[in-house]
Coordinates of C-alpha atoms and ligand atoms in Angstrom, one line a residue:
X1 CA 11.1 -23.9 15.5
X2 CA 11.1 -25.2 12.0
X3 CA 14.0 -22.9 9.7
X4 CA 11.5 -21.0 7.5
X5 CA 13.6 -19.9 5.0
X6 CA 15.5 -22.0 2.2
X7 CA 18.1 -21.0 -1.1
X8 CA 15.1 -21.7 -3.1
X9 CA 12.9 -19.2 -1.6
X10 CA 15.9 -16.7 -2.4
X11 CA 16.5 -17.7 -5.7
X12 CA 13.1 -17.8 -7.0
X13 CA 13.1 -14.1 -5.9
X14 CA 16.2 -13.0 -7.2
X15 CA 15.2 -14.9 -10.8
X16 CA 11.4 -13.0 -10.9
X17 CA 13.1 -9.5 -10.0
X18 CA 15.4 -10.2 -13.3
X19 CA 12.0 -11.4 -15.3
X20 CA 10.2 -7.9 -13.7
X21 CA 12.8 -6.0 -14.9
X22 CA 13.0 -7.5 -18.6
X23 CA 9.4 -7.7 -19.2
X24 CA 9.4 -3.7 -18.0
X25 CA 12.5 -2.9 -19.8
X26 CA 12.0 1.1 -21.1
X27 CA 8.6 1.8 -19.0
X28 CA 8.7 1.7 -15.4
X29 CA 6.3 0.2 -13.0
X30 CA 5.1 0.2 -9.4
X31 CA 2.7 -2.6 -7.8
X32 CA 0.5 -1.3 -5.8
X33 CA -1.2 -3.3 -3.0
X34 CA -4.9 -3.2 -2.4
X35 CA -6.3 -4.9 0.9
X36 CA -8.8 -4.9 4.0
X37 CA -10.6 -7.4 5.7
X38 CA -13.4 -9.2 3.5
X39 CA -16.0 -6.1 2.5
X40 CA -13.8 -3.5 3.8
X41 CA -14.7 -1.7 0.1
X42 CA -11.4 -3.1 -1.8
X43 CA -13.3 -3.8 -5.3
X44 CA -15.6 -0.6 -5.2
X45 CA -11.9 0.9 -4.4
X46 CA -10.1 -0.3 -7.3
X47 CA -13.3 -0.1 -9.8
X48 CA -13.8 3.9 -9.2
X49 CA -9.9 4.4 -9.3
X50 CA -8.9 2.9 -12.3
X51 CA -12.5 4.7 -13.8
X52 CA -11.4 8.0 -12.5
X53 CA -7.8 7.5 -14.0
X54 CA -8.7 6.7 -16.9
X55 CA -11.8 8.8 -17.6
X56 CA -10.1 12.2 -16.3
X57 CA -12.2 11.9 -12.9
X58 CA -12.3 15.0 -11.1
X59 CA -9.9 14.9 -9.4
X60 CA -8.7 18.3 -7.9
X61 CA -6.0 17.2 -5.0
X62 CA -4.3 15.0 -7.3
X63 CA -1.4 17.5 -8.8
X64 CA -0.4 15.3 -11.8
X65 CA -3.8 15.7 -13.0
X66 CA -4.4 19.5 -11.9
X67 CA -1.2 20.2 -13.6
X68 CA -2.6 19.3 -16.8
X69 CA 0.8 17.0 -17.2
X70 CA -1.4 14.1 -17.9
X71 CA -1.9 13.3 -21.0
X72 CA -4.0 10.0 -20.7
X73 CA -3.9 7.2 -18.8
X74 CA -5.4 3.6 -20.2
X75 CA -5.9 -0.3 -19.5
X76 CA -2.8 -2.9 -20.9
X77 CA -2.5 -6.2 -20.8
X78 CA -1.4 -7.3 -16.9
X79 CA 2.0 -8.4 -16.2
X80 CA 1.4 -11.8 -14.2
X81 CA 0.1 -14.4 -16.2
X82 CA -0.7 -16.6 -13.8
X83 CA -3.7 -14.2 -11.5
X84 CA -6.9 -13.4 -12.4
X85 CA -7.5 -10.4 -13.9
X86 CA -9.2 -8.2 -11.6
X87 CA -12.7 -7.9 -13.5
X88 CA -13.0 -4.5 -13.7
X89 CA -15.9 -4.0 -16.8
X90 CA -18.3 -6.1 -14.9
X91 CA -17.8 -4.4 -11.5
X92 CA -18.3 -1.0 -13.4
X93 CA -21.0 -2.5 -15.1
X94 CA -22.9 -3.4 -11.9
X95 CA -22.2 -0.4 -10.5
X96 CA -23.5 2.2 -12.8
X97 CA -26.2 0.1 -14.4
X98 CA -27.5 -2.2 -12.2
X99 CA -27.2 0.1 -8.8
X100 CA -25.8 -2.9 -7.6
X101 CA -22.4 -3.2 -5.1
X102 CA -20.0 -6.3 -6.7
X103 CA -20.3 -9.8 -5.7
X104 CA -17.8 -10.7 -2.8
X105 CA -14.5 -11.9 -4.1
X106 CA -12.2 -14.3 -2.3
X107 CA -8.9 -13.9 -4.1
X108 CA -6.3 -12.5 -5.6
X109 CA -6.5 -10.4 -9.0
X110 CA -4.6 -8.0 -10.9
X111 CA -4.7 -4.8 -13.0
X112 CA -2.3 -2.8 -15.3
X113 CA -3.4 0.9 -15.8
X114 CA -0.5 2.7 -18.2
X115 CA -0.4 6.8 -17.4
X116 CA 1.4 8.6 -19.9
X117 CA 2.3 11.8 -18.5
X118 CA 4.9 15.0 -18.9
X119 CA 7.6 14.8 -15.7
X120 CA 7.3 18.6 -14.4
X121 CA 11.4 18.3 -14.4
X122 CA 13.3 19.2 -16.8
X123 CA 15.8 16.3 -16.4
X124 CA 13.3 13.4 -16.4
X125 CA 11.9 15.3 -19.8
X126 CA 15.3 15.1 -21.6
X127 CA 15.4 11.8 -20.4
X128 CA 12.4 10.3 -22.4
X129 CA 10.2 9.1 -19.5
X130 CA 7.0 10.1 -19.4
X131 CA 5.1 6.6 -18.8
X132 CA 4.0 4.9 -16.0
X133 CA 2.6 1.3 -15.4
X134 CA 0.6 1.0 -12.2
X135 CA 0.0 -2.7 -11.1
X136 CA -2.8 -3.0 -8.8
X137 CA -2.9 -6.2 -6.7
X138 CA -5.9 -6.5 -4.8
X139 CA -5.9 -9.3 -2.1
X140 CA -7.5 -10.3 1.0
X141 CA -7.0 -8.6 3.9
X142 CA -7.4 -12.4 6.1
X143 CA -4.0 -13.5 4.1
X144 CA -2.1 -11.4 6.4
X145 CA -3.2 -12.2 9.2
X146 CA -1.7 -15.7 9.0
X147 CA 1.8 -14.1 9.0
X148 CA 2.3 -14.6 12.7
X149 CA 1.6 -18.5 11.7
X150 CA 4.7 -18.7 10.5
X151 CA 6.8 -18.5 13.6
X152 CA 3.7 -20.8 15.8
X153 CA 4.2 -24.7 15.6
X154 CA 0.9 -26.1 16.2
X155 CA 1.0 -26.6 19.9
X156 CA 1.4 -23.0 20.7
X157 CA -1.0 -21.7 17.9
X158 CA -3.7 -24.4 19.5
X159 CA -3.3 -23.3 22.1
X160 CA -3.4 -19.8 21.5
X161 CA -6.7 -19.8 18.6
X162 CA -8.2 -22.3 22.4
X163 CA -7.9 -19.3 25.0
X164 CA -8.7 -16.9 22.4
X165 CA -12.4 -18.9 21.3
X166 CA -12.9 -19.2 25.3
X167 CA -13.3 -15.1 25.2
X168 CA -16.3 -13.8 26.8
X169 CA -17.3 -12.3 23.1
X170 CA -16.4 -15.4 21.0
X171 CA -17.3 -18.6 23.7
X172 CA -21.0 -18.9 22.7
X173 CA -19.8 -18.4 19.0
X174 CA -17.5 -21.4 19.6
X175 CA -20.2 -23.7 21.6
X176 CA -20.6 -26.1 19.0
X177 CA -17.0 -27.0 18.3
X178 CA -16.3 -26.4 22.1
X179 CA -18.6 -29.7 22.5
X180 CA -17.1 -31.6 19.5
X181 CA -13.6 -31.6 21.2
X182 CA -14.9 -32.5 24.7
X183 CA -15.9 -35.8 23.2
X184 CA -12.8 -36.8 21.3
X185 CA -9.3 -38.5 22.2
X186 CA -7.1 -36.5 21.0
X187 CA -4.3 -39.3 21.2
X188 CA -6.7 -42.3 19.1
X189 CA -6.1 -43.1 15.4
X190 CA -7.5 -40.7 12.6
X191 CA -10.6 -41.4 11.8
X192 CA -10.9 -38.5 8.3
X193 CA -15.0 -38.1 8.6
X194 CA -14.4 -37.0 12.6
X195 CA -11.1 -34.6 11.1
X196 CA -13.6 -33.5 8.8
X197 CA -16.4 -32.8 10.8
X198 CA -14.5 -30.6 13.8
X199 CA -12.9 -28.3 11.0
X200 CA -16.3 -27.6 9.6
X201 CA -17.2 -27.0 13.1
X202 CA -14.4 -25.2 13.6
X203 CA -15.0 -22.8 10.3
X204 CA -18.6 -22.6 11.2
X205 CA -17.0 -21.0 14.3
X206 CA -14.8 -18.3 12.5
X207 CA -17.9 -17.4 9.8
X208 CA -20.1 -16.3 13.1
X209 CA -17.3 -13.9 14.5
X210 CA -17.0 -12.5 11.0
X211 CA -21.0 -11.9 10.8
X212 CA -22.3 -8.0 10.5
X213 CA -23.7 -8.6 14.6
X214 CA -20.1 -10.0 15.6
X215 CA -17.9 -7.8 13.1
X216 CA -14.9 -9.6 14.6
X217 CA -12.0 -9.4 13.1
X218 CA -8.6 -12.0 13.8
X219 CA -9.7 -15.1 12.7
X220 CA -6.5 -17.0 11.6
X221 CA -5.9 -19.5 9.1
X222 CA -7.5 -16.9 6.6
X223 CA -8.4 -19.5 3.9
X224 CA -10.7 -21.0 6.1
X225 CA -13.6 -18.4 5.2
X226 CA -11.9 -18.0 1.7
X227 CA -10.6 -21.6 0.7
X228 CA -10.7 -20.9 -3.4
X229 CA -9.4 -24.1 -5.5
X230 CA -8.0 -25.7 -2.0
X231 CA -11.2 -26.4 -0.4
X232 CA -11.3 -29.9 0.9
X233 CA -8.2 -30.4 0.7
X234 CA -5.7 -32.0 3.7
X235 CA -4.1 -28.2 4.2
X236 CA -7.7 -27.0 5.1
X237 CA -8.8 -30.3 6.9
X238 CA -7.4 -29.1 10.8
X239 CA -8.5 -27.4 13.4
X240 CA -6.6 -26.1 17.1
X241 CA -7.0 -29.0 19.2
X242 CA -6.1 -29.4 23.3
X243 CA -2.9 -30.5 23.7
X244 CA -1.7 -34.2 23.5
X245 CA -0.5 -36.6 26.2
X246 CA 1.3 -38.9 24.3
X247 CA 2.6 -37.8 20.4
X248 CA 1.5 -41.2 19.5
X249 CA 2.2 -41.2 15.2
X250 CA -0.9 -41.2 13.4
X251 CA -3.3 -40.1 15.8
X252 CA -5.9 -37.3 15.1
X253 CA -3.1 -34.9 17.1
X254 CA -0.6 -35.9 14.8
X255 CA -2.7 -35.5 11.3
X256 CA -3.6 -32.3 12.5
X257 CA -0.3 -31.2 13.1
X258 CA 0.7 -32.3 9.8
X259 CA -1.6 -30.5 7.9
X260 CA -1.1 -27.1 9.9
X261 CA 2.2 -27.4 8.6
X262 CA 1.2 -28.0 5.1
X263 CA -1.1 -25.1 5.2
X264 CA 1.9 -22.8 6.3
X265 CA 4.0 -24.5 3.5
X266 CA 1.6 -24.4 0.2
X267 CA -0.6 -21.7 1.6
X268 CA 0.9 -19.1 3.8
X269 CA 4.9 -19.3 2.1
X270 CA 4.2 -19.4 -1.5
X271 CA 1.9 -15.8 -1.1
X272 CA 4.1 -14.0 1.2
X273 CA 6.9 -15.0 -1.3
X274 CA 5.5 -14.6 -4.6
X275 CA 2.7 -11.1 -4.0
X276 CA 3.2 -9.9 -0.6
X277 CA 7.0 -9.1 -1.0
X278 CA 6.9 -7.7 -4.7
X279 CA 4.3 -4.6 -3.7
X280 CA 5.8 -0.9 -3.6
X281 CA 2.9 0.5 -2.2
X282 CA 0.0 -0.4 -0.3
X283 CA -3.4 0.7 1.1
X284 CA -5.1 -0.9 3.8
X285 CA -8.9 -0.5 3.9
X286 CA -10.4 -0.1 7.1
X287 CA -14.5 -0.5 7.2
X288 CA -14.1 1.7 10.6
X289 CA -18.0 1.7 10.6
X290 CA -19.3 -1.5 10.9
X291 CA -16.8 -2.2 13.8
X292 CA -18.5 0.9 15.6
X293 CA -21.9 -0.6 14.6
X294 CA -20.8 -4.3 15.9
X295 CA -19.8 -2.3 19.3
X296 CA -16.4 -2.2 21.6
X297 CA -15.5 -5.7 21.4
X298 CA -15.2 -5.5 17.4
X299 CA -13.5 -2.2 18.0
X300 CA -10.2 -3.7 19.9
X301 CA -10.8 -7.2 18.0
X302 CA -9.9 -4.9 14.8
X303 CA -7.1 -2.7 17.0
X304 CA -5.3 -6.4 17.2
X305 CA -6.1 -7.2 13.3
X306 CA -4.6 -4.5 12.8
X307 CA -1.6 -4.8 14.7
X308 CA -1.0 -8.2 12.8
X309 CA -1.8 -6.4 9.6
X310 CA 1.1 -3.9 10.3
X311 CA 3.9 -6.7 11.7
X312 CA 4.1 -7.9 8.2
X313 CA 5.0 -4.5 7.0
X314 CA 7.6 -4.9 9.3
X315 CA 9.2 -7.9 9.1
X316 CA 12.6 -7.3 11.5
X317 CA 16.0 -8.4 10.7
X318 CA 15.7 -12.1 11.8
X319 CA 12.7 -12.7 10.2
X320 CA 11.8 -14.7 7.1
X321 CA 9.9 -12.5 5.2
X322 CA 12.8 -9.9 4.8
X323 CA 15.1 -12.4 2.9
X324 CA 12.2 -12.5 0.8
X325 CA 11.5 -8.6 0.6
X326 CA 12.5 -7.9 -3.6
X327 CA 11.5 -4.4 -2.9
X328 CA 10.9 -2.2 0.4
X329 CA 7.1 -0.7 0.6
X330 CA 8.0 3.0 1.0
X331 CA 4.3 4.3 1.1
X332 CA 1.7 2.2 3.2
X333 CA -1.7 4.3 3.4
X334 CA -4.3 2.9 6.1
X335 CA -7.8 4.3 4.8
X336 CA -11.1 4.2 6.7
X337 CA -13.8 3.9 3.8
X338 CA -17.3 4.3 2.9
X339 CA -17.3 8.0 5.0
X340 CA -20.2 8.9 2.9
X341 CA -21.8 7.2 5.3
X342 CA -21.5 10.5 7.5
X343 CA -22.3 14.3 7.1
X344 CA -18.5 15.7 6.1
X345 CA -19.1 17.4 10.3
X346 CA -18.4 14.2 11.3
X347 CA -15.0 12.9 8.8
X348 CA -12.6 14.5 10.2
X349 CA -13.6 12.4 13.6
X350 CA -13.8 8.7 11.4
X351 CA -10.1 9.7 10.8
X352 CA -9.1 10.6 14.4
X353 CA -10.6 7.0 14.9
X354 CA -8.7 5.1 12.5
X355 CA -5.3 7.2 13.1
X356 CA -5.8 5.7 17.2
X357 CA -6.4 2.6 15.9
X358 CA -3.2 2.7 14.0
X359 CA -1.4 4.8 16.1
X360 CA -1.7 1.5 19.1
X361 CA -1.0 -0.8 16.4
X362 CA 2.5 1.4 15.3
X363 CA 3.8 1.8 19.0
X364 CA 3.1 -2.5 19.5
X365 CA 4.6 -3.5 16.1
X366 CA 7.5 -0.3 16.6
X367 CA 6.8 0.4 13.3
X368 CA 9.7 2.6 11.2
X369 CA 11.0 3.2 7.7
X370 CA 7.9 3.7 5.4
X371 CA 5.9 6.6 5.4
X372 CA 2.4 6.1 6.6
X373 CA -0.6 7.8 6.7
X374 CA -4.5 7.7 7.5
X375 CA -7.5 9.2 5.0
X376 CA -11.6 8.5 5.4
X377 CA -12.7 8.0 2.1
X378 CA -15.6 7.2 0.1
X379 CA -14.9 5.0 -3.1
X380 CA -18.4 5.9 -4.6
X381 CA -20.4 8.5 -3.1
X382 CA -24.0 7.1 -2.1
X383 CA -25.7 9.6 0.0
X384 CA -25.9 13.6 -0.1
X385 CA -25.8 15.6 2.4
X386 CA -29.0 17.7 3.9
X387 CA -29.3 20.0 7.4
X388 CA -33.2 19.3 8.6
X389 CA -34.3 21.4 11.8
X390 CA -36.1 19.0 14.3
X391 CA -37.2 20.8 18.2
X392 CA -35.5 23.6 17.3
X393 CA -31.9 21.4 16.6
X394 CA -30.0 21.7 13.7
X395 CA -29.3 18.0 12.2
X396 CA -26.7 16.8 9.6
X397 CA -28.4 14.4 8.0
X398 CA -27.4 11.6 4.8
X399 CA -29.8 11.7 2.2
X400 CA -29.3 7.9 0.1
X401 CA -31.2 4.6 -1.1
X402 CA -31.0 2.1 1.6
X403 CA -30.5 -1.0 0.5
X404 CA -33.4 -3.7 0.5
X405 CA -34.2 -4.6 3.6
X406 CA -31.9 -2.7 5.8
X407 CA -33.6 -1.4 8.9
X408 CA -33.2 1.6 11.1
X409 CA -35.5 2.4 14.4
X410 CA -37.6 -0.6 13.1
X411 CA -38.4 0.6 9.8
X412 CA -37.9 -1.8 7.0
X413 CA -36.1 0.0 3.8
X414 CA -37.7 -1.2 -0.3
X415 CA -34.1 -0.5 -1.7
X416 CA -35.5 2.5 -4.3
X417 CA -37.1 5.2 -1.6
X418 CA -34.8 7.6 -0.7
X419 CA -34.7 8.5 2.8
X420 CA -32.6 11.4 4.7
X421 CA -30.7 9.5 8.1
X422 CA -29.2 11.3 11.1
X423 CA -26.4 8.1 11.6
X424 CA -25.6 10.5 15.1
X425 CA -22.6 11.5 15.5
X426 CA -18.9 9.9 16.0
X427 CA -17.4 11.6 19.3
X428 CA -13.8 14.2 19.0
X429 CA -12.5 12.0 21.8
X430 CA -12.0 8.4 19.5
X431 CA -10.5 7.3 23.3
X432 CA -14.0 7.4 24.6
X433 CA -15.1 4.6 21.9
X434 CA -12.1 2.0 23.8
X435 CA -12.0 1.0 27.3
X436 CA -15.8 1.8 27.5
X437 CA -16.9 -1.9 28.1
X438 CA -20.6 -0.5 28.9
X439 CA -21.9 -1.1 25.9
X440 CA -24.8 0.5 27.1
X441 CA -22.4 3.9 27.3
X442 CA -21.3 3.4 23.6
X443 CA -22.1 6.0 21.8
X444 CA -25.7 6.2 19.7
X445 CA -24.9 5.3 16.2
X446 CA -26.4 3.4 13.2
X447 CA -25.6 3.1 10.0
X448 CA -27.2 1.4 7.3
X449 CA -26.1 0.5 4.0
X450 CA -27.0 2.5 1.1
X451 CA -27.3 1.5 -3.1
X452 CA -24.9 3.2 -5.3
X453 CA -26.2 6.4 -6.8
X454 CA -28.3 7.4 -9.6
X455 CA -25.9 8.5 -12.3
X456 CA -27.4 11.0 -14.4
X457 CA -26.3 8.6 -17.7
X458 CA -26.3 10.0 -20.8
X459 CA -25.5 8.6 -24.2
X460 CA -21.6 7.3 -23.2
X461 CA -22.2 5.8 -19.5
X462 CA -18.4 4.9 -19.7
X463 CA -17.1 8.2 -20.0
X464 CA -19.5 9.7 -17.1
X465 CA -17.7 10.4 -14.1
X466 CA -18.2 8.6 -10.5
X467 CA -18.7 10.7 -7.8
X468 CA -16.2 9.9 -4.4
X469 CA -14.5 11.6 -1.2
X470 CA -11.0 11.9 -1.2
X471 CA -10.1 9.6 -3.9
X472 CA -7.4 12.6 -5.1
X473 CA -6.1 13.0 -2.1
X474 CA -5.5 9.3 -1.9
X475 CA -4.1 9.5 -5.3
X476 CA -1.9 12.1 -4.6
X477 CA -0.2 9.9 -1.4
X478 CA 0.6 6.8 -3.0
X479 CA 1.4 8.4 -6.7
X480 CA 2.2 11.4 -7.3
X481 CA 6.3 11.5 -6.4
X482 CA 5.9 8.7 -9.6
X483 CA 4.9 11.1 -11.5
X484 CA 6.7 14.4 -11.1
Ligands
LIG1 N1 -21.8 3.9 0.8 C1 -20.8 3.2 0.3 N2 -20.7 1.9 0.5 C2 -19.6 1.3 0.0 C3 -18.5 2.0 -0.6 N3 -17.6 1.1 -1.0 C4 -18.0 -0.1 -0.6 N4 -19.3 0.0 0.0 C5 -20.1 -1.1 0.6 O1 -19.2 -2.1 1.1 C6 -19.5 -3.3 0.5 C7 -18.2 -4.1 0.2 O2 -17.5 -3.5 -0.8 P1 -16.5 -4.3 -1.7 O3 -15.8 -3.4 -2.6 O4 -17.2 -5.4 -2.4 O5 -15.6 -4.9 -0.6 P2 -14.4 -6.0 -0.7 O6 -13.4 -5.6 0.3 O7 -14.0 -6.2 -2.1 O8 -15.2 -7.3 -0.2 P3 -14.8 -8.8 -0.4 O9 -14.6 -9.0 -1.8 O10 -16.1 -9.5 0.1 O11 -13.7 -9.0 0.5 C8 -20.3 -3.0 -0.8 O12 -21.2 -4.1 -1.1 C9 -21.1 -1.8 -0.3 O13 -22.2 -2.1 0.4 C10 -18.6 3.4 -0.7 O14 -17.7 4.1 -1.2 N5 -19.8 4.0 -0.2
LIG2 MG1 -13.9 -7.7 -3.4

């Protein structure tokens, strides 16, 4: 296996730790880490956190606030200059105005909010503190999942992503590609448009697991769904192939070998190095729901995602990533989002779910050190809540906007009526959701997706404040000990 680490890898750490401190020199700062798989809710996430922060949300579980020891909190100017800046204005402004969730995005972005605050001890007030910068990094989920790349070369990883495709859930997926490789030579000379072709086919493949029907969920290399300003390029040009009789140089076996590694060196390296290892904190957003909807193949796909997800959090002495580690993540919360999609009967049961789903993935990666812990969470509140009495039942039912076109028990939703759901209920026994291959046993539920709410908007629509579920709480888990 190829060494993976290097003295520059080191040094370049060591050097940005020095420039993090001097550019912070007086006021000090935490990163925090925002991620999930793609529309796990990370930008709805960040929009109404930052808004609630800096608009005194209400936020009643989030003590700082309570306290009254906050005195303000406001945007500054980010410290990386070389990321996006997360585009928080025209999320809002979609939100709120338009009724309309934000546009996928694909990469990484960042976000300074400054809280200026009075510490509750007496030291830290004689000290002069009393300012915080919180730098939020939000970042795909799929980037982490090509962690356990590193330590593959690309026989073992072809042949591993080859069994995996051959899966009862995922071989029909795979068809066409499956039929591309049959009629290749795996041993014959390059030819680029035939490369070309088979890792379209190949990406075609991973974009139908990832579909709402599919929901599946470990579909390494990452930038495959999410290429950015590397599309086209030889690092995105491979695909797993069968293995090869002869290591002749030049072939298509040996090309694609070659750019595997390339993706590993200019992709995978450089993040883990320069974003991954620099967070404090982190929250992984789980969309628990849509695996449920997708059924219990999408259910264990995730369990394993997640599992990857958590390895890098716990990188091991030997491994690579801890030379690069500048700062430990003390504080990693897993959260299971859009629970307005429920009545509040059923949240405390979307948790139970997530913390098993965690819970497997902790015992596999024997996770330790960093405190963790599991919410369910609504970022913007879409639906309220109703009780309607149907044969003499009691139903807790969601009263929202479905979103254009969504359709429940064949009914086709317009995207303005509103319309009060029974989504049925999430069992107390999350077990009874795994090993339950029947799918036909699987418990009744469907959820649709809902607009963002009407917002009674007055004359300062900035100023309003965003309804959400346990945004405080969430608050108060990854910031408060910053602030007392
Ligand atoms: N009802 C409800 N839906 C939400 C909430 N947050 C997110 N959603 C839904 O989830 C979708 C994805 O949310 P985003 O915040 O764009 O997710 P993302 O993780 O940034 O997605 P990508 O950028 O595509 O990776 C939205 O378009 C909404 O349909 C929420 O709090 N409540
Ligand atoms: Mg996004």
């Amino acid at each position: 296996m190829a060494k993976l680490t290097n003295l520059t890898d080191d040094a370049l750490i060591v050097f940005d730790n020095v420039a993090d401190f001097a550019t912070n020199l007086g006021t000090p700062s935490i990163r925090l880490g925002v991620t999930g798989l793609s529309r796990s809710g990370k930008t709805v996430f960040i929009t109404s956190l930052v808004h609630s922060l800096i608009n005194s949300g209400k936020l009643p579980m989030f003590e700082p606030i309570t306290s009254g020891r906050v005195a303000g909190a406001r945007l500054e100017p980010q410290p990386s200059m070389n990321l996006p800046r997360f585009a928080y204005e025209d999320h809002l402004e979609s939100l709120i105005q338009k009724r309309q969730w934000p546009k996928s995005t694909a990469s990484i972005s960042e976000l300074r909010v400054t809280i200026a605050y009075e510490s509750a001890s007496a030291w830290n007030r004689a000290l002069g503190s009393g300012k915080l910068n919180i730098d939020i990094v939000d970042y795909p989920g799929e980037w982490l999942l090509d962690l356990p790349l590193l330590a593959m070369d690309y026989p073992s990883w072809s042949s591993q992503a080859l069994k995996m495709s051959n899966l009862d859930n995922r071989t029909k997926l795979a068809s066409e590609w499956h039929s591309a490789l049959k009629n290749i030579d795996v041993d014959t000379p390059l030819v680029e448009t035939e490369a070309i072709k088979l890792a379209e086919l190949f990406t075609g493949y991973l974009r139908a697991c990832r579909q709402d029907d599919n929901a599946l969920s470990t579909l390494p290399p990452g930038r495959f769904l999410m290429p950015g300003d590397m599309e086209g390029s030889p690092a995105l040009t491979f695909c797993p192939l069968p293995a090869s009789k002869t290591k002749v140089e030049d072939s298509l076996y040996d090309h694609m070998s070659r750019r595997y590694e390339a993706y590993k060196t200019f992709i995978v390296k450089p993040f883990f190095r320069d974003y991954f290892a620099r967070l404090d904190r982190q929250i992984i957003l789980v969309d628990t729901l849509q695996a449920i909807n997708a059924g219990p193949a999408a259910l264990i796909d995730l369990e394993n995602a997640l599992a990857d997800i958590l390895d890098c959090f716990n990188p091991g002495k030997s491994n690579w990533l801890t030379s690069v580690f500048s700062r430990r993540i003390d504080r990693i919360l897993f959260a299971a989002t859009k629970v307005d999609h429920l009545h509040h009967e059923n949240h405390k049961n979307l948790e139970a779910l997530l913390r098993k789903l965690v819970d497997n993935a902790l015992k596999r990666a024997k996770f330790a050190g960093a405190s963790v812990d599991v919410i369910a969470l609504a970022s913007l509140r879409s639906t309220s809540e109703a009780a309607v009495a149907q044969e003499g039942e009691h139903l807790p039912v969601i009263i929202g906007t479905p979103m254009k076109d969504e359709v429940i028990g064949g009914v086709k939703f317009d995207g303005e009526t509103e319309t009060a759901i029974f989504p049925g209920d999430l069992p107390d026994n999350p077990s009874v959701l795994f090993g339950n291959s029947d799918i036909n046993n699987f418990p009744e539920l469907s959820f649709v997706r809902f607009r963002p709410p009407q917002l009674e908007i007055e004359s300062n629509e900035i100023t309003i404040q965003l309804p959400h579920i346990r945004l405080d709480k969430t608050l108060q888990f990854l910031l408060s000990d910053q602030l007392a």
